């Protein structure tokens, strides 16, 4: 039996531990990069796998995110894997599938991701504001888009959570969950980046501990320049080996 | 010289990045050898365009890919350099180790810019060795390029973080 209040508490605990307040929308990609000894790998993994968490020896952990999924979904997947990393004590390696699918721990991780990205109090406040603005007790599809854009989550994650918190009724949620919203989001002035994967050439990337470790072994004279470059290329960091493709000086602003 | 040239990533990619791999073909017809490990490094998703250029060299027969089989002399050297080098030596990259071991066992020439890390192995294995600078100098001597063109190529290679040892081709020529 999943204890929602326990999951909610854990989501706030982790926000606090990582230096975030309890309510604001977060840049989870930037946040995760600051976690010590964590390597984050972005890799296109097809349709059935959204993320992987590996707890390695000596605290060297890896989270891999399916970069062929939408940016909104990737943010949710990263939050999901953070649950496994911090709270799933019996786990050494786990692969996440679709939202709401899998064993109890997977469902806990989904719930955690939802609360981590959309804190209950903040979501409630935003919903009340939208209802007051519209002078209506119901949320429209445009309101749901405004919420998912504010919290930067996928449309599916937003609808599931609103239904679970009884902020959307079942019929409205069912009608909205499979609705394509990219055009609607554009029509009210939002960027559609949230609903798209990154371009294929940007779907391979590694950040965090691995890159730092490669730099350390080079600095300590343990490996050659060639080995260092091989380590970076293996981690899809050709930008660090050959520089960015953009020409010109770095802009300092 | 008719020996095969075994390229490491740094040297080969320098020419690929600036679109001058045809210079290698003109200078060393039938002698360009690309170790399998170098090919793999150039197959990283971010540099897929370099791998495609290598594929053109391979499909046209202007270059040959050479792999290292297990339980061969090449493999023994390769394993030592990449996994258990002698005391005082760094672990070197798979691509450069493959180029060294293949050059050693096939009486070839090592094409590599990484003098700092592999100089001991060049000496120890008695290898002939060419750098990107040496190759451009040969191209100049055979009138395939001018010094001005060499300087332009050089600056473009430096922009792609290739380690050429000198700020310009002219500086290299003055010192060599």
PDB file of N, CA and C in Angstrom, chain A residues 11-12 15-16 18-32 75 79 113-127 129 145-154 161 190 194:
ATOM      1  N   UNK A  11       9.416  13.952  -0.982  1.00  0.00           N
ATOM      2  CA  UNK A  11       9.679  14.884  -2.090  1.00  0.00           C
ATOM      3  C   UNK A  11      10.130  16.248  -1.556  1.00  0.00           C
ATOM      4  N   UNK A  12       9.542  16.662  -0.440  1.00  0.00           N
ATOM      5  CA  UNK A  12       9.950  17.955   0.153  1.00  0.00           C
ATOM      6  C   UNK A  12      11.328  17.816   0.799  1.00  0.00           C
ATOM      7  N   UNK A  15      13.864  18.033  -1.965  1.00  0.00           N
ATOM      8  CA  UNK A  15      13.960  19.430  -2.422  1.00  0.00           C
ATOM      9  C   UNK A  15      14.833  20.240  -1.458  1.00  0.00           C
ATOM     10  N   UNK A  16      14.583  20.074  -0.188  1.00  0.00           N
ATOM     11  CA  UNK A  16      15.346  20.817   0.822  1.00  0.00           C
ATOM     12  C   UNK A  16      16.816  20.403   0.793  1.00  0.00           C
ATOM     13  N   UNK A  18      18.510  19.326  -1.616  1.00  0.00           N
ATOM     14  CA  UNK A  18      19.181  19.805  -2.823  1.00  0.00           C
ATOM     15  C   UNK A  18      19.142  21.331  -2.942  1.00  0.00           C
ATOM     16  N   UNK A  19      18.672  21.989  -1.875  1.00  0.00           N
ATOM     17  CA  UNK A  19      18.744  23.449  -1.837  1.00  0.00           C
ATOM     18  C   UNK A  19      17.586  24.166  -2.509  1.00  0.00           C
ATOM     19  N   UNK A  20      16.489  23.453  -2.692  1.00  0.00           N
ATOM     20  CA  UNK A  20      15.307  24.088  -3.306  1.00  0.00           C
ATOM     21  C   UNK A  20      14.246  24.344  -2.243  1.00  0.00           C
ATOM     22  N   UNK A  21      13.385  25.334  -2.495  1.00  0.00           N
ATOM     23  CA  UNK A  21      12.281  25.534  -1.551  1.00  0.00           C
ATOM     24  C   UNK A  21      11.178  24.507  -1.832  1.00  0.00           C
ATOM     25  N   UNK A  22      10.125  24.563  -1.042  1.00  0.00           N
ATOM     26  CA  UNK A  22       9.117  23.506  -1.106  1.00  0.00           C
ATOM     27  C   UNK A  22       8.088  23.691  -2.209  1.00  0.00           C
ATOM     28  N   UNK A  23       8.090  24.839  -2.865  1.00  0.00           N
ATOM     29  CA  UNK A  23       6.975  25.126  -3.774  1.00  0.00           C
ATOM     30  C   UNK A  23       7.327  25.518  -5.200  1.00  0.00           C
ATOM     31  N   UNK A  24       8.495  26.060  -5.434  1.00  0.00           N
ATOM     32  CA  UNK A  24       8.778  26.643  -6.753  1.00  0.00           C
ATOM     33  C   UNK A  24       8.996  25.572  -7.818  1.00  0.00           C
ATOM     34  N   UNK A  25       8.704  25.902  -9.072  1.00  0.00           N
ATOM     35  CA  UNK A  25       9.106  25.008 -10.163  1.00  0.00           C
ATOM     36  C   UNK A  25      10.627  24.891 -10.163  1.00  0.00           C
ATOM     37  N   UNK A  26      11.146  23.720 -10.560  1.00  0.00           N
ATOM     38  CA  UNK A  26      12.603  23.538 -10.490  1.00  0.00           C
ATOM     39  C   UNK A  26      13.167  23.151 -11.846  1.00  0.00           C
ATOM     40  N   UNK A  27      14.428  23.531 -12.059  1.00  0.00           N
ATOM     41  CA  UNK A  27      15.188  23.060 -13.216  1.00  0.00           C
ATOM     42  C   UNK A  27      15.887  21.780 -12.780  1.00  0.00           C
ATOM     43  N   UNK A  28      15.193  20.675 -12.956  1.00  0.00           N
ATOM     44  CA  UNK A  28      15.692  19.406 -12.395  1.00  0.00           C
ATOM     45  C   UNK A  28      16.989  18.945 -13.077  1.00  0.00           C
ATOM     46  N   UNK A  29      17.167  19.289 -14.349  1.00  0.00           N
ATOM     47  CA  UNK A  29      18.409  18.890 -15.030  1.00  0.00           C
ATOM     48  C   UNK A  29      19.606  19.570 -14.361  1.00  0.00           C
ATOM     49  N   UNK A  30      19.476  20.879 -14.115  1.00  0.00           N
ATOM     50  CA  UNK A  30      20.583  21.610 -13.477  1.00  0.00           C
ATOM     51  C   UNK A  30      20.782  21.132 -12.041  1.00  0.00           C
ATOM     52  N   UNK A  31      19.677  20.859 -11.369  1.00  0.00           N
ATOM     53  CA  UNK A  31      19.733  20.414  -9.979  1.00  0.00           C
ATOM     54  C   UNK A  31      20.493  19.085  -9.865  1.00  0.00           C
ATOM     55  N   UNK A  32      20.179  18.164 -10.752  1.00  0.00           N
ATOM     56  CA  UNK A  32      20.789  16.833 -10.685  1.00  0.00           C
ATOM     57  C   UNK A  32      22.280  16.888 -10.999  1.00  0.00           C
ATOM     58  N   UNK A  75      12.106  15.096 -17.795  1.00  0.00           N
ATOM     59  CA  UNK A  75      12.162  15.710 -16.469  1.00  0.00           C
ATOM     60  C   UNK A  75      11.486  14.804 -15.433  1.00  0.00           C
ATOM     61  N   UNK A  79      13.239  12.779 -12.156  1.00  0.00           N
ATOM     62  CA  UNK A  79      12.701  12.836 -10.786  1.00  0.00           C
ATOM     63  C   UNK A  79      12.385  11.426 -10.278  1.00  0.00           C
ATOM     64  N   UNK A 113       7.946  11.521  -8.189  1.00  0.00           N
ATOM     65  CA  UNK A 113       8.320  12.436  -9.284  1.00  0.00           C
ATOM     66  C   UNK A 113       7.262  13.514  -9.457  1.00  0.00           C
ATOM     67  N   UNK A 114       6.009  13.107  -9.355  1.00  0.00           N
ATOM     68  CA  UNK A 114       4.910  14.053  -9.516  1.00  0.00           C
ATOM     69  C   UNK A 114       4.935  15.121  -8.418  1.00  0.00           C
ATOM     70  N   UNK A 115       5.123  14.695  -7.175  1.00  0.00           N
ATOM     71  CA  UNK A 115       5.161  15.666  -6.062  1.00  0.00           C
ATOM     72  C   UNK A 115       6.444  16.493  -6.079  1.00  0.00           C
ATOM     73  N   UNK A 116       7.525  15.877  -6.523  1.00  0.00           N
ATOM     74  CA  UNK A 116       8.801  16.599  -6.569  1.00  0.00           C
ATOM     75  C   UNK A 116       8.724  17.751  -7.573  1.00  0.00           C
ATOM     76  N   UNK A 117       8.093  17.482  -8.716  1.00  0.00           N
ATOM     77  CA  UNK A 117       8.017  18.511  -9.768  1.00  0.00           C
ATOM     78  C   UNK A 117       6.821  19.431  -9.573  1.00  0.00           C
ATOM     79  N   UNK A 118       5.749  18.876  -8.991  1.00  0.00           N
ATOM     80  CA  UNK A 118       4.525  19.679  -8.770  1.00  0.00           C
ATOM     81  C   UNK A 118       4.130  19.569  -7.302  1.00  0.00           C
ATOM     82  N   UNK A 119       4.758  20.347  -6.436  1.00  0.00           N
ATOM     83  CA  UNK A 119       4.438  20.255  -5.004  1.00  0.00           C
ATOM     84  C   UNK A 119       2.949  20.518  -4.773  1.00  0.00           C
ATOM     85  N   UNK A 120       2.383  19.768  -3.837  1.00  0.00           N
ATOM     86  CA  UNK A 120       0.925  19.796  -3.652  1.00  0.00           C
ATOM     87  C   UNK A 120       0.399  21.205  -3.396  1.00  0.00           C
ATOM     88  N   UNK A 121       1.033  21.920  -2.489  1.00  0.00           N
ATOM     89  CA  UNK A 121       0.530  23.250  -2.126  1.00  0.00           C
ATOM     90  C   UNK A 121       0.627  24.203  -3.323  1.00  0.00           C
ATOM     91  N   UNK A 122       1.733  24.118  -4.046  1.00  0.00           N
ATOM     92  CA  UNK A 122       1.933  25.005  -5.201  1.00  0.00           C
ATOM     93  C   UNK A 122       0.917  24.690  -6.294  1.00  0.00           C
ATOM     94  N   UNK A 123       0.654  23.405  -6.509  1.00  0.00           N
ATOM     95  CA  UNK A 123      -0.326  23.015  -7.532  1.00  0.00           C
ATOM     96  C   UNK A 123      -1.722  23.510  -7.144  1.00  0.00           C
ATOM     97  N   UNK A 124      -2.065  23.300  -5.872  1.00  0.00           N
ATOM     98  CA  UNK A 124      -3.381  23.735  -5.389  1.00  0.00           C
ATOM     99  C   UNK A 124      -3.555  25.250  -5.575  1.00  0.00           C
ATOM    100  N   UNK A 125      -2.520  25.996  -5.221  1.00  0.00           N
ATOM    101  CA  UNK A 125      -2.571  27.457  -5.352  1.00  0.00           C
ATOM    102  C   UNK A 125      -2.762  27.871  -6.803  1.00  0.00           C
ATOM    103  N   UNK A 126      -1.996  27.252  -7.689  1.00  0.00           N
ATOM    104  CA  UNK A 126      -2.094  27.612  -9.119  1.00  0.00           C
ATOM    105  C   UNK A 126      -3.479  27.272  -9.667  1.00  0.00           C
ATOM    106  N   UNK A 127      -4.011  26.122  -9.258  1.00  0.00           N
ATOM    107  CA  UNK A 127      -5.344  25.725  -9.732  1.00  0.00           C
ATOM    108  C   UNK A 127      -6.393  26.728  -9.253  1.00  0.00           C
ATOM    109  N   UNK A 129      -5.971  29.829  -8.515  1.00  0.00           N
ATOM    110  CA  UNK A 129      -5.779  31.083  -9.259  1.00  0.00           C
ATOM    111  C   UNK A 129      -6.430  31.004 -10.635  1.00  0.00           C
ATOM    112  N   UNK A 145      -2.691  23.109 -19.755  1.00  0.00           N
ATOM    113  CA  UNK A 145      -1.453  23.470 -20.464  1.00  0.00           C
ATOM    114  C   UNK A 145      -0.671  24.515 -19.663  1.00  0.00           C
ATOM    115  N   UNK A 146      -1.372  25.506 -19.121  1.00  0.00           N
ATOM    116  CA  UNK A 146      -0.691  26.536 -18.312  1.00  0.00           C
ATOM    117  C   UNK A 146      -0.006  25.891 -17.101  1.00  0.00           C
ATOM    118  N   UNK A 147      -0.659  24.904 -16.488  1.00  0.00           N
ATOM    119  CA  UNK A 147      -0.065  24.233 -15.324  1.00  0.00           C
ATOM    120  C   UNK A 147       1.160  23.417 -15.715  1.00  0.00           C
ATOM    121  N   UNK A 148       1.043  22.656 -16.796  1.00  0.00           N
ATOM    122  CA  UNK A 148       2.201  21.822 -17.193  1.00  0.00           C
ATOM    123  C   UNK A 148       3.367  22.681 -17.664  1.00  0.00           C
ATOM    124  N   UNK A 149       3.039  23.842 -18.256  1.00  0.00           N
ATOM    125  CA  UNK A 149       4.119  24.747 -18.648  1.00  0.00           C
ATOM    126  C   UNK A 149       4.767  25.387 -17.424  1.00  0.00           C
ATOM    127  N   UNK A 150       3.962  25.721 -16.437  1.00  0.00           N
ATOM    128  CA  UNK A 150       4.505  26.340 -15.224  1.00  0.00           C
ATOM    129  C   UNK A 150       5.432  25.367 -14.492  1.00  0.00           C
ATOM    130  N   UNK A 151       4.973  24.113 -14.357  1.00  0.00           N
ATOM    131  CA  UNK A 151       5.782  23.126 -13.624  1.00  0.00           C
ATOM    132  C   UNK A 151       6.724  22.343 -14.542  1.00  0.00           C
ATOM    133  N   UNK A 152       6.617  22.589 -15.842  1.00  0.00           N
ATOM    134  CA  UNK A 152       7.487  21.925 -16.827  1.00  0.00           C
ATOM    135  C   UNK A 152       7.399  20.397 -16.743  1.00  0.00           C
ATOM    136  N   UNK A 153       6.195  19.900 -16.838  1.00  0.00           N
ATOM    137  CA  UNK A 153       5.984  18.448 -16.871  1.00  0.00           C
ATOM    138  C   UNK A 153       5.206  18.092 -18.134  1.00  0.00           C
ATOM    139  N   UNK A 154       5.209  16.817 -18.469  1.00  0.00           N
ATOM    140  CA  UNK A 154       4.490  16.388 -19.663  1.00  0.00           C
ATOM    141  C   UNK A 154       2.981  16.544 -19.449  1.00  0.00           C
ATOM    142  N   UNK A 161      -1.891  13.631 -12.465  1.00  0.00           N
ATOM    143  CA  UNK A 161      -1.807  14.217 -11.119  1.00  0.00           C
ATOM    144  C   UNK A 161      -3.090  15.014 -10.770  1.00  0.00           C
ATOM    145  N   UNK A 190       2.871  29.631 -25.827  1.00  0.00           N
ATOM    146  CA  UNK A 190       3.950  28.882 -25.175  1.00  0.00           C
ATOM    147  C   UNK A 190       4.905  28.265 -26.192  1.00  0.00           C
ATOM    148  N   UNK A 194       8.686  21.584 -24.531  1.00  0.00           N
ATOM    149  CA  UNK A 194       8.312  20.612 -23.507  1.00  0.00           C
ATOM    150  C   UNK A 194       7.732  19.333 -24.109  1.00  0.00           C
TER     151      UNK A 194
END
